[in-house]
Coordinates of C-alpha atoms in Angstrom, one line a residue:
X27 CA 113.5 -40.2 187.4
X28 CA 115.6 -43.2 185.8
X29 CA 114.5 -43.7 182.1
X30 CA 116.0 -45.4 179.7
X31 CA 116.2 -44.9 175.8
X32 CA 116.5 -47.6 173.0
X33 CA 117.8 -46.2 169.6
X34 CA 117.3 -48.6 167.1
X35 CA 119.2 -47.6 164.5
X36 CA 121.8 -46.2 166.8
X37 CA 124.8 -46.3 164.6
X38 CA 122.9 -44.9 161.8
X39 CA 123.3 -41.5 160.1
X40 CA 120.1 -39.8 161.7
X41 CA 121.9 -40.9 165.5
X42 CA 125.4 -39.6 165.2
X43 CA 124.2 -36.4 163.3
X44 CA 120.9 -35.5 165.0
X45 CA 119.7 -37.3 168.0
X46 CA 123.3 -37.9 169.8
X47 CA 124.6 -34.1 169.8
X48 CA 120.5 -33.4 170.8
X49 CA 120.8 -35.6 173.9
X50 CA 124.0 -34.5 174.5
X51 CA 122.7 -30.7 174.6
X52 CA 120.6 -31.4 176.8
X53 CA 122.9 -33.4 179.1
X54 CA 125.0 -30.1 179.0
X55 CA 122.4 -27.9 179.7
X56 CA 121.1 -30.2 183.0
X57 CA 117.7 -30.9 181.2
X58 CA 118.3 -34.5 180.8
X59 CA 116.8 -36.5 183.9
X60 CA 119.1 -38.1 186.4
X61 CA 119.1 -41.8 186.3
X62 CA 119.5 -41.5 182.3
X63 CA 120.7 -44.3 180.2
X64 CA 121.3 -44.4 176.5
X65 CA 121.5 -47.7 174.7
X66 CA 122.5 -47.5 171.0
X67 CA 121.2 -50.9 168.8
X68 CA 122.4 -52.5 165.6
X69 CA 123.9 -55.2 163.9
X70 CA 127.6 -54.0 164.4
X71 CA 129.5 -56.4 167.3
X72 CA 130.3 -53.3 169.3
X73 CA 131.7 -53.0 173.2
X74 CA 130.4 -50.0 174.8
X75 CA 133.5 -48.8 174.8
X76 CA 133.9 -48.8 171.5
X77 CA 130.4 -47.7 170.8
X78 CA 131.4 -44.4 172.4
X79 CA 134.5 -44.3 170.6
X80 CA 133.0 -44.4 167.2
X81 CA 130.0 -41.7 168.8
X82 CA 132.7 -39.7 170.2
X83 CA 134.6 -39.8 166.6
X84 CA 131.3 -38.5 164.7
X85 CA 131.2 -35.5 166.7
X86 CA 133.9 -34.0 164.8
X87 CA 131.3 -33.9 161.5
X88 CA 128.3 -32.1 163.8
X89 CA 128.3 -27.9 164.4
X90 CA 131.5 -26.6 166.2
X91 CA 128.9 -25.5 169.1
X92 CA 127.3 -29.4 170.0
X93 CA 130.7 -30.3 170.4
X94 CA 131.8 -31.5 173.9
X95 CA 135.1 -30.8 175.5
X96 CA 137.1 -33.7 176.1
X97 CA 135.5 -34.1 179.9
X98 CA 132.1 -33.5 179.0
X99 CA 131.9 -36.2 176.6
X100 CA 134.0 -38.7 179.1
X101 CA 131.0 -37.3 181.5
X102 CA 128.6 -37.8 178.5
X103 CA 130.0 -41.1 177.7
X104 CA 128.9 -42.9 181.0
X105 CA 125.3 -43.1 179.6
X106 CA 126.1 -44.7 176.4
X107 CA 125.6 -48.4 176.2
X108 CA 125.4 -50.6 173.1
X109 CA 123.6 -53.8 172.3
X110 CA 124.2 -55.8 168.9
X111 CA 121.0 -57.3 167.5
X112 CA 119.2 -58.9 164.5
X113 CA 116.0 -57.1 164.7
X114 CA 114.4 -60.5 162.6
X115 CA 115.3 -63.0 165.7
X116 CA 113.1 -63.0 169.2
X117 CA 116.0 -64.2 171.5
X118 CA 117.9 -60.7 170.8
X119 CA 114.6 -59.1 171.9
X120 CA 114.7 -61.3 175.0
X121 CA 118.1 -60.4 175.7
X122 CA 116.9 -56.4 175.5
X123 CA 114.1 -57.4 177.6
X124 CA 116.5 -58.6 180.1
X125 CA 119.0 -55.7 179.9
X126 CA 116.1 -53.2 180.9
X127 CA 115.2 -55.2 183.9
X128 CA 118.5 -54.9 185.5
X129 CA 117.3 -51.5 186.5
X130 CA 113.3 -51.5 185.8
X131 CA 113.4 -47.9 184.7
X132 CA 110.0 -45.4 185.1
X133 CA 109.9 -44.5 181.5
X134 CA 111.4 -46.6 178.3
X135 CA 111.8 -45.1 175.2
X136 CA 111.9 -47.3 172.0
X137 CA 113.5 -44.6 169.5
X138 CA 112.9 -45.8 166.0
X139 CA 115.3 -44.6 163.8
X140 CA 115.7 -47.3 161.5
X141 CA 114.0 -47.5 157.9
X142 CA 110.3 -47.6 158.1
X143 CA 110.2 -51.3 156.5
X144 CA 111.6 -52.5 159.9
X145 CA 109.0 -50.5 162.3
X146 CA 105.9 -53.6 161.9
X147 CA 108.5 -55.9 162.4
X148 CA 110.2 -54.4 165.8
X149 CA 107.0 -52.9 167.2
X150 CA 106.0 -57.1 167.0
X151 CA 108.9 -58.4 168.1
X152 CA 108.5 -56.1 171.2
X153 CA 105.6 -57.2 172.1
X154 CA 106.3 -60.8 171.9
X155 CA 109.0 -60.2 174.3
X156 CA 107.0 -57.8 176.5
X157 CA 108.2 -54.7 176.1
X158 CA 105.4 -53.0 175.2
X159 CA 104.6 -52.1 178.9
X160 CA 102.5 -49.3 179.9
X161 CA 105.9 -47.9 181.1
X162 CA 107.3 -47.4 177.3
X163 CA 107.2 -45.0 174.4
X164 CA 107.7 -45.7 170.9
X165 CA 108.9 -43.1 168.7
X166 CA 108.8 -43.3 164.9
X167 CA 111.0 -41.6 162.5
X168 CA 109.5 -40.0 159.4
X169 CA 108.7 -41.2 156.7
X170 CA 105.9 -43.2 157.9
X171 CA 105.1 -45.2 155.1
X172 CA 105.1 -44.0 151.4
X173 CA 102.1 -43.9 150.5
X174 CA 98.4 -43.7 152.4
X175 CA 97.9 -47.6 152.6
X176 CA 101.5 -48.5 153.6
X177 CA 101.0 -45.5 156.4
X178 CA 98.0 -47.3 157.3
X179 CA 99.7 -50.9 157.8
X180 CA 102.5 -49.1 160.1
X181 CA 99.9 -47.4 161.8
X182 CA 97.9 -50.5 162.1
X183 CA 100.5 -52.6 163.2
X184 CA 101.9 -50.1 166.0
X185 CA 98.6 -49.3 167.3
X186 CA 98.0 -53.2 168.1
X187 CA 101.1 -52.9 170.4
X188 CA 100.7 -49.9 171.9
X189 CA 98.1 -47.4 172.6
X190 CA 97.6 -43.6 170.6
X191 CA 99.0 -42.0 173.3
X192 CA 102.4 -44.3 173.9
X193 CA 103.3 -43.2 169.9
X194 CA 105.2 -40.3 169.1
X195 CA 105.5 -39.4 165.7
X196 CA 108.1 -37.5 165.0
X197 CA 108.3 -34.2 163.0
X198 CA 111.2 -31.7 164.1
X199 CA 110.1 -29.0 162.2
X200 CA 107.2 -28.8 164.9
X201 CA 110.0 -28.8 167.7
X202 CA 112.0 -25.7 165.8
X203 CA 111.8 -22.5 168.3
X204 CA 110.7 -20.8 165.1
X205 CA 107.1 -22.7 165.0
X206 CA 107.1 -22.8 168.4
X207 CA 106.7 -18.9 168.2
X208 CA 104.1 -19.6 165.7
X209 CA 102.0 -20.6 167.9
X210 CA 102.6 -18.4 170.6
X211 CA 102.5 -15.1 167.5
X212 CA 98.8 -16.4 166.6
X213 CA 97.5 -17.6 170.2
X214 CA 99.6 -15.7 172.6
X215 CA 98.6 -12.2 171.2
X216 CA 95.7 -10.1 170.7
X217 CA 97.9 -8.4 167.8
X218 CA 97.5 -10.7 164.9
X219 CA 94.2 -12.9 165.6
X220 CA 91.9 -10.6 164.3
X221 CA 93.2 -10.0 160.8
X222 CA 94.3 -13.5 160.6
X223 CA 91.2 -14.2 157.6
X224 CA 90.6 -13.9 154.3
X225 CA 89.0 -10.4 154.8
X226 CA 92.7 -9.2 155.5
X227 CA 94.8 -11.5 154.0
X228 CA 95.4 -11.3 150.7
X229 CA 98.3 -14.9 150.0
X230 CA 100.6 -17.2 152.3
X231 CA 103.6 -18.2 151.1
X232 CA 105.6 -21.0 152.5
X233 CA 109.1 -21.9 151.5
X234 CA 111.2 -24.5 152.2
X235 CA 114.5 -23.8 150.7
X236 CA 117.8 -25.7 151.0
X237 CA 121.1 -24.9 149.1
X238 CA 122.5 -28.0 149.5
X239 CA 121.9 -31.6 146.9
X240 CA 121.5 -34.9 148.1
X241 CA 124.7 -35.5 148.7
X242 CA 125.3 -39.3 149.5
X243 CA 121.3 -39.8 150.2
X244 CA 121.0 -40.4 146.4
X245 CA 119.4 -44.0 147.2
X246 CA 117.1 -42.8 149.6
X247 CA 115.9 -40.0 147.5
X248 CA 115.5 -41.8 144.5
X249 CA 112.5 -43.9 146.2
X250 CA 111.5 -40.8 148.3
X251 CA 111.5 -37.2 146.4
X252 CA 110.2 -33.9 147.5
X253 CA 107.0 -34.3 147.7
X254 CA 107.3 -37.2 149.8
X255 CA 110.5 -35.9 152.4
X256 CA 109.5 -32.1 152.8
X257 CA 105.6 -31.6 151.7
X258 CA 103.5 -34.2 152.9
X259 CA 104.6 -33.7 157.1
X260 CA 106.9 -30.7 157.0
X261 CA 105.2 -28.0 154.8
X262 CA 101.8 -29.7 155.8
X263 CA 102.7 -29.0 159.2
X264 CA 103.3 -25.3 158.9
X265 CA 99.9 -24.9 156.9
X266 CA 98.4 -26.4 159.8
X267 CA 100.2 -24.0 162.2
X268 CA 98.9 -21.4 159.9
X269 CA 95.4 -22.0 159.6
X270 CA 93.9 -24.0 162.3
X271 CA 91.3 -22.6 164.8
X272 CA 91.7 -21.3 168.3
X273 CA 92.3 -24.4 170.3
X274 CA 90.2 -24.5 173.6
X275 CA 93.3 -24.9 175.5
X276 CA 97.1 -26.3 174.9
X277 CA 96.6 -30.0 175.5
X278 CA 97.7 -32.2 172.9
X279 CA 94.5 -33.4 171.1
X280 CA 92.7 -30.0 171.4
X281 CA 95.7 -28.3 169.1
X282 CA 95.7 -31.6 167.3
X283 CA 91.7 -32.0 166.7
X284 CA 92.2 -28.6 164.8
X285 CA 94.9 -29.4 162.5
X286 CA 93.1 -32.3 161.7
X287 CA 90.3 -29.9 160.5
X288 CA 92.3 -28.1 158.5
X289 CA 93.8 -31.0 156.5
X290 CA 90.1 -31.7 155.8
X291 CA 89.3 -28.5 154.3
X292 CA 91.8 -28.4 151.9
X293 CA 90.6 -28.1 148.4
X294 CA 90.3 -31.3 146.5
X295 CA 92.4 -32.2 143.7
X296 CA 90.8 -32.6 140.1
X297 CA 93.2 -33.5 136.9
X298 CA 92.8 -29.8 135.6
X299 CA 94.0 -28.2 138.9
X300 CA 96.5 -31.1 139.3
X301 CA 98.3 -29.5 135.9
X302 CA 97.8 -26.4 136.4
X303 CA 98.5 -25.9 140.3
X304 CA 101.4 -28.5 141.0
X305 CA 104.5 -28.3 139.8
X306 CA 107.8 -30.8 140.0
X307 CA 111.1 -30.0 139.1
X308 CA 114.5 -31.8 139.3
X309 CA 117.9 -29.6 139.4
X310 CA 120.6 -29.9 136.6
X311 CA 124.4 -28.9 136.8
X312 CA 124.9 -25.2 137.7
X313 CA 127.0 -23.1 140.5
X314 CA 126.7 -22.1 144.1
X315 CA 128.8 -19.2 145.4
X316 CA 130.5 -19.4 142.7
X317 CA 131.3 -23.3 142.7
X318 CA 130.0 -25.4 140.2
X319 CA 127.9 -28.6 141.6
X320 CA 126.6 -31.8 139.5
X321 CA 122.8 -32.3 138.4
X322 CA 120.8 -34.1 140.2
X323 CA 120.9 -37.5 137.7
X324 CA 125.2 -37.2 138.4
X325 CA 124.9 -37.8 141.9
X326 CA 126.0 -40.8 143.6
X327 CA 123.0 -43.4 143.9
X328 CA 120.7 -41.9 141.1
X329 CA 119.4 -43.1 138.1
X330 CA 120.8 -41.6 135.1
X331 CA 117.3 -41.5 133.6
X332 CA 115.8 -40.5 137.3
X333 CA 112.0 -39.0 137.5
X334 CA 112.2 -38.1 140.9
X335 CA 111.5 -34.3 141.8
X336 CA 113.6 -32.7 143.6
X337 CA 111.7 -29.5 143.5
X338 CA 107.8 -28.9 144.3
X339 CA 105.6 -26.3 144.1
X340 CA 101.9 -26.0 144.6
X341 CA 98.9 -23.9 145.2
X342 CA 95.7 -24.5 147.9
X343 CA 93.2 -23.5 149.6
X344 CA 91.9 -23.8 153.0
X345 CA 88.0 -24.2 151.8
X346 CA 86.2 -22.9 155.4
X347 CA 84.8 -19.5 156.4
X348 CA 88.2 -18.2 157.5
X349 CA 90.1 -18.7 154.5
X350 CA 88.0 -19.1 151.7
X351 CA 89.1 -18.1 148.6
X352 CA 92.8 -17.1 150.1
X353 CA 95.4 -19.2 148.2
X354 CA 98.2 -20.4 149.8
X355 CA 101.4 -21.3 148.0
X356 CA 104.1 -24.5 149.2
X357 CA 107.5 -24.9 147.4
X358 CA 110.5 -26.8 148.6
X359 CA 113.2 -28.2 146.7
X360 CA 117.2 -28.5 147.0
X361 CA 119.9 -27.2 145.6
X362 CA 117.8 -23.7 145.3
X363 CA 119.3 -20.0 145.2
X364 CA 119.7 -20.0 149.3
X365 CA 119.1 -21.8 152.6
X366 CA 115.6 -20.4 153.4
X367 CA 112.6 -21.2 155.0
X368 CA 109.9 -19.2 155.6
X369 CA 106.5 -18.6 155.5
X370 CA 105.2 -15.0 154.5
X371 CA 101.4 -13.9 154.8
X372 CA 100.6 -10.9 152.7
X373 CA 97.6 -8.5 153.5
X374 CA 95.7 -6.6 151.4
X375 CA 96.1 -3.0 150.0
X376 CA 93.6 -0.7 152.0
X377 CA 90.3 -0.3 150.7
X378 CA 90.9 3.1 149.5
X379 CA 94.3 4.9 148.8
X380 CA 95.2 8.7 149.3
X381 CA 99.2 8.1 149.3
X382 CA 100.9 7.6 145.7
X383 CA 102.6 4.5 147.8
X384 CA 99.9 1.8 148.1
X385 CA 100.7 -0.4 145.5
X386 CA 100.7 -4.1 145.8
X387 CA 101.3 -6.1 148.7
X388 CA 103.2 -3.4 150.7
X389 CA 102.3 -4.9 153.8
X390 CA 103.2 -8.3 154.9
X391 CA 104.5 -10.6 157.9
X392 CA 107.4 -12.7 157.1
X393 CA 108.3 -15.6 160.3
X394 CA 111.5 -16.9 159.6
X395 CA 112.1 -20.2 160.2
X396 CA 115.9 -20.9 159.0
X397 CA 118.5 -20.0 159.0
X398 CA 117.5 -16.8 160.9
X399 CA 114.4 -17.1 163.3
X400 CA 112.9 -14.2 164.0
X401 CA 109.9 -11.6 162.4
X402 CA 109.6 -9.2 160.2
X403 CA 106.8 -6.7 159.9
X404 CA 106.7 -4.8 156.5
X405 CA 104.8 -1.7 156.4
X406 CA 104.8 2.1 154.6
X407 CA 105.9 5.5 156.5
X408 CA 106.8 8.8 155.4
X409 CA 110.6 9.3 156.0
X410 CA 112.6 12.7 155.8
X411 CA 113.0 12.8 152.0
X412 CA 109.7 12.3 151.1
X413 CA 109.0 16.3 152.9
X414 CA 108.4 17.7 149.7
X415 CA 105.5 15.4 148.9
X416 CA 103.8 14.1 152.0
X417 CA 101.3 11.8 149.7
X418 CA 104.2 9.5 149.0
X419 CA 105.7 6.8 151.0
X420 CA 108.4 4.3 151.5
X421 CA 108.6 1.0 152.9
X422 CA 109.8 0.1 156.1
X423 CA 110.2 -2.4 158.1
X424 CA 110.5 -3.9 162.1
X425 CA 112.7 -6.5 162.5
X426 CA 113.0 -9.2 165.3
X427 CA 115.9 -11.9 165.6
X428 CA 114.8 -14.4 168.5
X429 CA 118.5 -15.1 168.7
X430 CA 119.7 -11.8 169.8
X431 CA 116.7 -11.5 171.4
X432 CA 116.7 -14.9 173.9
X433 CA 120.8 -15.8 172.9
X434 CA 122.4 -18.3 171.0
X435 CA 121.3 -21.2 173.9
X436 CA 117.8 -21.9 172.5
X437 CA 116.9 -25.8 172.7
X438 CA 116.9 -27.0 169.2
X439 CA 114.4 -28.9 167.6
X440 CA 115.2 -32.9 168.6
X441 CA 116.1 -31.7 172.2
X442 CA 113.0 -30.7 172.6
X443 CA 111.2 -33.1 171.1
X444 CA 113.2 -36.1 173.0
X445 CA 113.1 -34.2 176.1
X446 CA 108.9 -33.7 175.2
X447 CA 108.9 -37.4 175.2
X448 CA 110.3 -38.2 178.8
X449 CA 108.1 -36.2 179.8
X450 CA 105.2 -38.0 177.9
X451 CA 104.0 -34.4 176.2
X452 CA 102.1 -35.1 173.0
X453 CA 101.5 -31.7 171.5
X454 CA 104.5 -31.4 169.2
X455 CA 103.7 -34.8 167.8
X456 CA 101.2 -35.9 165.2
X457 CA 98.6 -38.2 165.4
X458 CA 97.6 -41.1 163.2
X459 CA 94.4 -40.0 162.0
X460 CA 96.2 -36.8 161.1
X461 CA 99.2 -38.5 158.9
X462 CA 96.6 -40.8 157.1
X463 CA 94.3 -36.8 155.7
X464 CA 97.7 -35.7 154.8
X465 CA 98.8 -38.4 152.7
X466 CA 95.0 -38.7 151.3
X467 CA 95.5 -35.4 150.1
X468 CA 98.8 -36.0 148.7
X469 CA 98.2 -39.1 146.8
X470 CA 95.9 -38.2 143.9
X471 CA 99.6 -35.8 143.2
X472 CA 101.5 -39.0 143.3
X473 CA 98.8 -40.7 140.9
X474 CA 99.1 -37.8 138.5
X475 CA 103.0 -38.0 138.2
X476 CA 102.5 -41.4 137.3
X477 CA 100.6 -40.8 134.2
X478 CA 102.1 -38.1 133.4
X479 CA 104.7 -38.6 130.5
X480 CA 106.6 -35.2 130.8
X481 CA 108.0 -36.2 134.0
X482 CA 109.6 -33.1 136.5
X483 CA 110.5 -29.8 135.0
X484 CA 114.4 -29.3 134.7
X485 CA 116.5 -26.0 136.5
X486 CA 119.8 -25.0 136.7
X487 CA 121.4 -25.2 140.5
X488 CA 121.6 -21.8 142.4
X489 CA 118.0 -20.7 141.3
X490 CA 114.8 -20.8 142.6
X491 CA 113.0 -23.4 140.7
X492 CA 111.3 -23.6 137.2
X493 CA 110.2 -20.8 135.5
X494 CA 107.0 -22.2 135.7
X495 CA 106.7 -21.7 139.5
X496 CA 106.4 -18.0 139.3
X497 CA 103.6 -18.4 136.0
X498 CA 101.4 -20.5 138.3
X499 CA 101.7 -17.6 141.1
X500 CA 101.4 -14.9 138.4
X501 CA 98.2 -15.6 137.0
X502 CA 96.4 -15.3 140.6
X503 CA 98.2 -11.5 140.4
X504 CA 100.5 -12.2 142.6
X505 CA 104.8 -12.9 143.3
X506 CA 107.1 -14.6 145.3
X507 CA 108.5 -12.7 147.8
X508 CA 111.6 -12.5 146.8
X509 CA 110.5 -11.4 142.8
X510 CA 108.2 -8.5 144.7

């Protein structure tokens, strides 16, 4: 199959650190259809020569294992083409237009990563030079928008152009092996399923952790923040994962008609919940590893004075017959004690101890998402020392690494989701009328901040968020995993 694929954007940070050593993993590992061609676009007056030079020179800054050896980026490198445009003026369209029919490909992909401002006015200016064939795929780069109506206007303006199921919207947390397993843990198995409800389960926990600042996004982040980049797609995607019904089978709009309901049944927001249950924070000076790192207002790009969180965390609820009354706790935020994501789903005690053990959440499921992907079942057993007293007992626990289990050369998240897109699979993409509930549900958040004069909640670097965060989990009797 000869394809071709448009990156917009393609000398941007998101291409040389992401989507290039993605396609290039896939190249390596014979997934990428024969007949590929990969055209980079933007303003820089670039040969494609040196377009693969200055690609080929970026690979040094990605992980020492999506590398290539010197002859399998020359191999690499014969795909690579580059195209300078203005993406304001229609004859540089035209030019494109004419490019692509030098070899009338099967499938086009329009890869838009470029900053959403720009998306109304390429998705246009690809239509007025018609390349919005029924041969073409657009995909769009988060964030869609920044708040519900400007998500609507992108959405509105792309969906005049080209038709639902020609859109991919791009969240790679949904093409992480780790989620992936998700969905086979709940839908695969007969294990799980039938304690997955509120009769058994007693919290869920989902973190988003990073160690790192915002290094030289400062700019970005400043008009962005964490509700914004991490809770409104990724951490509303992994809720989704976790609560949804059964689909009736894997097709892309059956999984994606029931994530839909979920974001539906989520608890409204009222001003007394919105100060109690959501919490922002932004991170001060303090040390990692034992190095000490700038505050968030030092960093290059921000505002001295900055009110943008870099921390959030929240409680909800899922408010249907499954989960009612179960609340589910979301924090994220950077520059936080360790690089972890995870999401952990804590059952109840049983209904009636007889072993001096059973107190408090002993047992609970933890999926790891990053930097380790695997499981972990907690549970209670009776080990060797306990023989003098056989009513007491000790936690234990199963362990499963998907990496030792399947090896180091799993498909990472943008190879899938790029090769998904040749191949025109929808299901690890979301859908417009999905975006628009989550951002309806995030808004009234965004509306609170606004009028709210004591702005986010300071902590030092190296922790896990403001005190407050494990208050707000407290008073429901409860901990964060890591405080259990």
């Amino acid at each position: 199959m000869r394809f071709d694929l448009v990156l917009f954007g393609g000398t941007g940070d998101l291409s040389w650190r992401k989507l290039m050593p993605a396609l290039f993993q896939a190249f390596k590992h014979g997934t990428l259809p024969d007949g590929a061609r990969i055209i980079g676009v933007g303003r820089d007056e670039l040969s494609d020569e040196r377009y693969r030079a200055l690609i080929l020179s970026r690979f040094d800054e990605v992980d020492l294992a999506k590398r290539p050896s010197p002859e399998e980026f020359e191999r690499f490198s014969s795909l690579l083409e580059f195209v300078s445009m203005d993406l304001s003026k229609p004859a540089h369209y035209a030019y494109l237009r004419d490019k692509l029919a030098q070899r009338q490909a099967d499938t086009v992909v329009m890869y838009l990563a470029t900053a959403p401002a720009l998306f109304t006015t390429i998705v246009e200016q690809l239509a007025a030079a018609g390349l919005n064939t029924p041969q073409t795929r657009v995909v769009l780069e988060k964030p869609l928008g920044h708040d519900l109506a400007s998500n609507r206007a992108i959405n509105h303006s792309v969906g005049q152009v080209f038709s639902e199921n020609q859109v991919f919207r791009i969240d790679h947390y949904l093409g992480k092996p780790s989620v992936q397993n998700l969905f086979a843990l709940r839908f695969g198995n007969a294990l799980f399923e039938p304690l997955w409800r509120r009769e058994h389960i007693a919290n869920i926990q989902i973190t988003i952790a990073e160690e790192l600042g915002v290094e030289k996004r400062g700019a970005f982040y400043e008009t962005t923040g964490a509700l914004r980049d991490m809770v409104q797609n990724h951490a509303l995607q992994l809720l989704c994962a976790i609560g949804m019904e059964p689909p009736i089978n894997s097709h892309a709009d059956a999984i994606r008609d029931e994530k839909l309901k979920v974001l539906r049944s989520l608890k409204p927001w009222t001003p007394e919940v919105l100060a109690q249950d959501v919490i922002r924070g932004q991170y001060g000076a303090g040390a990692l590893g034992g190095v000490a790192v700038p505050g968030y207002r030092e960093e290059l790009g921000v505002n001295p004075t900055s009110r943008t969180e870099t921390f959030v965390a929240l409680r909800t609820e899922i408010s249907n017959w499954r989960w009612a009354g179960v609340p589910f706790y979301i924090r994220t935020g950077k520059r936080l004690a360790g690089r972890d994501a995870r999401i952990v789903v804590n059952f109840r005690p049983t209904p009636h101890a007889i072993f001096n053990s059973q107190i408090g959440l002993a047992n609970r499921l933890v999926i790891n998402l990053q930097p380790r992907d695997g499981l972990e079942l907690h549970l209670l057993a009776q080990g060797q020392d306990n023989r003098k007293n056989s009513h007491t007992l000790s936690p234990v626990q199963l362990d499963l690494d998907f990496d030792k289990r399947f090896g180091q050369e799993r498909v990472g998240a943008y190879e899938r989701l790029l090769l998904d897109v040749i191949d025109d699979r929808l299901n690890l993409f979301v859908r417009s009328d999905e975006q628009e509930e989550a951002w309806r549900w995030v808004e009234p958040i965004l509306t609170h901040w606004q009028a709210d004069a004591q702005g986010p909640r300071p902590y030092a670097a190296g922790t896990w968020g403001p005190s407050a965060t494990s208050a707000m989990i407290a008073r429901d009797g409860f901990c964060w995993s890591e405080e259990c």
